[in-house]
């Protein structure tokens, strides 16, 4: 599911945010892949010299940003926030599920090793 949300961001949110007239703005919405292997949407300067929501806030506050784009920029930011939250939650749940499965497998192996060392006559009582 996490990867499906990332694909949704790639197919729908990024093309909208990078299309006309948004590509004319001094900041862009872009993907950032983390060291943990997941991908989030981030605001950044075109030259990649700065990144973060503060860039979006500055864009919204700037008198040079056309008023007719403010609503769309707000909607894009809301989509970014929601997608990033969902991606983060699914990434965390997936990691926790893997850890749980690994611990359960260790418990099973420990239990089965112990049972294997007990004579069948004693074990079946």
PDB file of C-alpha atoms in Angstrom, residues 70-121:
ATOM      1  CA  UNK A  70      -3.020  30.536  -3.845  1.00  0.00           C
ATOM      2  CA  UNK A  71      -5.995  28.165  -3.622  1.00  0.00           C
ATOM      3  CA  UNK A  72      -4.318  25.555  -5.837  1.00  0.00           C
ATOM      4  CA  UNK A  73      -1.035  25.846  -3.925  1.00  0.00           C
ATOM      5  CA  UNK A  74      -2.966  25.365  -0.692  1.00  0.00           C
ATOM      6  CA  UNK A  75      -4.668  22.247  -2.096  1.00  0.00           C
ATOM      7  CA  UNK A  76      -1.335  20.842  -3.302  1.00  0.00           C
ATOM      8  CA  UNK A  77       0.159  21.380   0.159  1.00  0.00           C
ATOM      9  CA  UNK A  78      -2.788  19.609   1.799  1.00  0.00           C
ATOM     10  CA  UNK A  79      -2.358  16.672  -0.597  1.00  0.00           C
ATOM     11  CA  UNK A  80       1.377  16.594   0.162  1.00  0.00           C
ATOM     12  CA  UNK A  81       0.809  16.570   3.926  1.00  0.00           C
ATOM     13  CA  UNK A  82      -1.833  13.819   3.742  1.00  0.00           C
ATOM     14  CA  UNK A  83       0.157  11.609   1.369  1.00  0.00           C
ATOM     15  CA  UNK A  84       3.333  11.970   3.434  1.00  0.00           C
ATOM     16  CA  UNK A  85       1.444  11.073   6.614  1.00  0.00           C
ATOM     17  CA  UNK A  86      -0.108   7.995   5.000  1.00  0.00           C
ATOM     18  CA  UNK A  87       3.217   6.894   3.492  1.00  0.00           C
ATOM     19  CA  UNK A  88       4.932   7.333   6.867  1.00  0.00           C
ATOM     20  CA  UNK A  89       2.263   5.369   8.745  1.00  0.00           C
ATOM     21  CA  UNK A  90       2.292   2.500   6.248  1.00  0.00           C
ATOM     22  CA  UNK A  91       6.093   2.396   6.271  1.00  0.00           C
ATOM     23  CA  UNK A  92       6.109   2.209  10.075  1.00  0.00           C
ATOM     24  CA  UNK A  93       3.363  -0.439  10.172  1.00  0.00           C
ATOM     25  CA  UNK A  94       5.205  -2.524   7.591  1.00  0.00           C
ATOM     26  CA  UNK A  95       8.460  -2.324   9.541  1.00  0.00           C
ATOM     27  CA  UNK A  96       6.672  -3.223  12.797  1.00  0.00           C
ATOM     28  CA  UNK A  97       4.915  -6.175  11.127  1.00  0.00           C
ATOM     29  CA  UNK A  98       8.247  -7.502   9.847  1.00  0.00           C
ATOM     30  CA  UNK A  99       9.804  -7.180  13.301  1.00  0.00           C
ATOM     31  CA  UNK A 100       6.807  -8.940  14.872  1.00  0.00           C
ATOM     32  CA  UNK A 101       6.978 -11.803  12.355  1.00  0.00           C
ATOM     33  CA  UNK A 102      10.704 -12.184  12.988  1.00  0.00           C
ATOM     34  CA  UNK A 103      10.232 -12.313  16.772  1.00  0.00           C
ATOM     35  CA  UNK A 104       7.378 -14.825  16.418  1.00  0.00           C
ATOM     36  CA  UNK A 105       9.577 -17.018  14.199  1.00  0.00           C
ATOM     37  CA  UNK A 106      12.363 -16.854  16.805  1.00  0.00           C
ATOM     38  CA  UNK A 107       9.899 -17.879  19.531  1.00  0.00           C
ATOM     39  CA  UNK A 108       8.659 -20.793  17.390  1.00  0.00           C
ATOM     40  CA  UNK A 109      12.214 -21.951  16.676  1.00  0.00           C
ATOM     41  CA  UNK A 110      13.178 -21.779  20.357  1.00  0.00           C
ATOM     42  CA  UNK A 111      10.063 -23.734  21.337  1.00  0.00           C
ATOM     43  CA  UNK A 112      10.568 -26.394  18.644  1.00  0.00           C
ATOM     44  CA  UNK A 113      14.278 -26.824  19.491  1.00  0.00           C
ATOM     45  CA  UNK A 114      13.367 -27.403  23.128  1.00  0.00           C
ATOM     46  CA  UNK A 115      10.634 -29.898  22.204  1.00  0.00           C
ATOM     47  CA  UNK A 116      13.036 -31.754  19.920  1.00  0.00           C
ATOM     48  CA  UNK A 117      15.389 -32.302  22.869  1.00  0.00           C
ATOM     49  CA  UNK A 118      12.651 -33.854  25.028  1.00  0.00           C
ATOM     50  CA  UNK A 119      12.018 -37.607  24.616  1.00  0.00           C
ATOM     51  CA  UNK A 120       8.694 -38.320  22.894  1.00  0.00           C
ATOM     52  CA  UNK A 121       7.411 -40.310  25.877  1.00  0.00           C
TER      53      UNK A 121
END
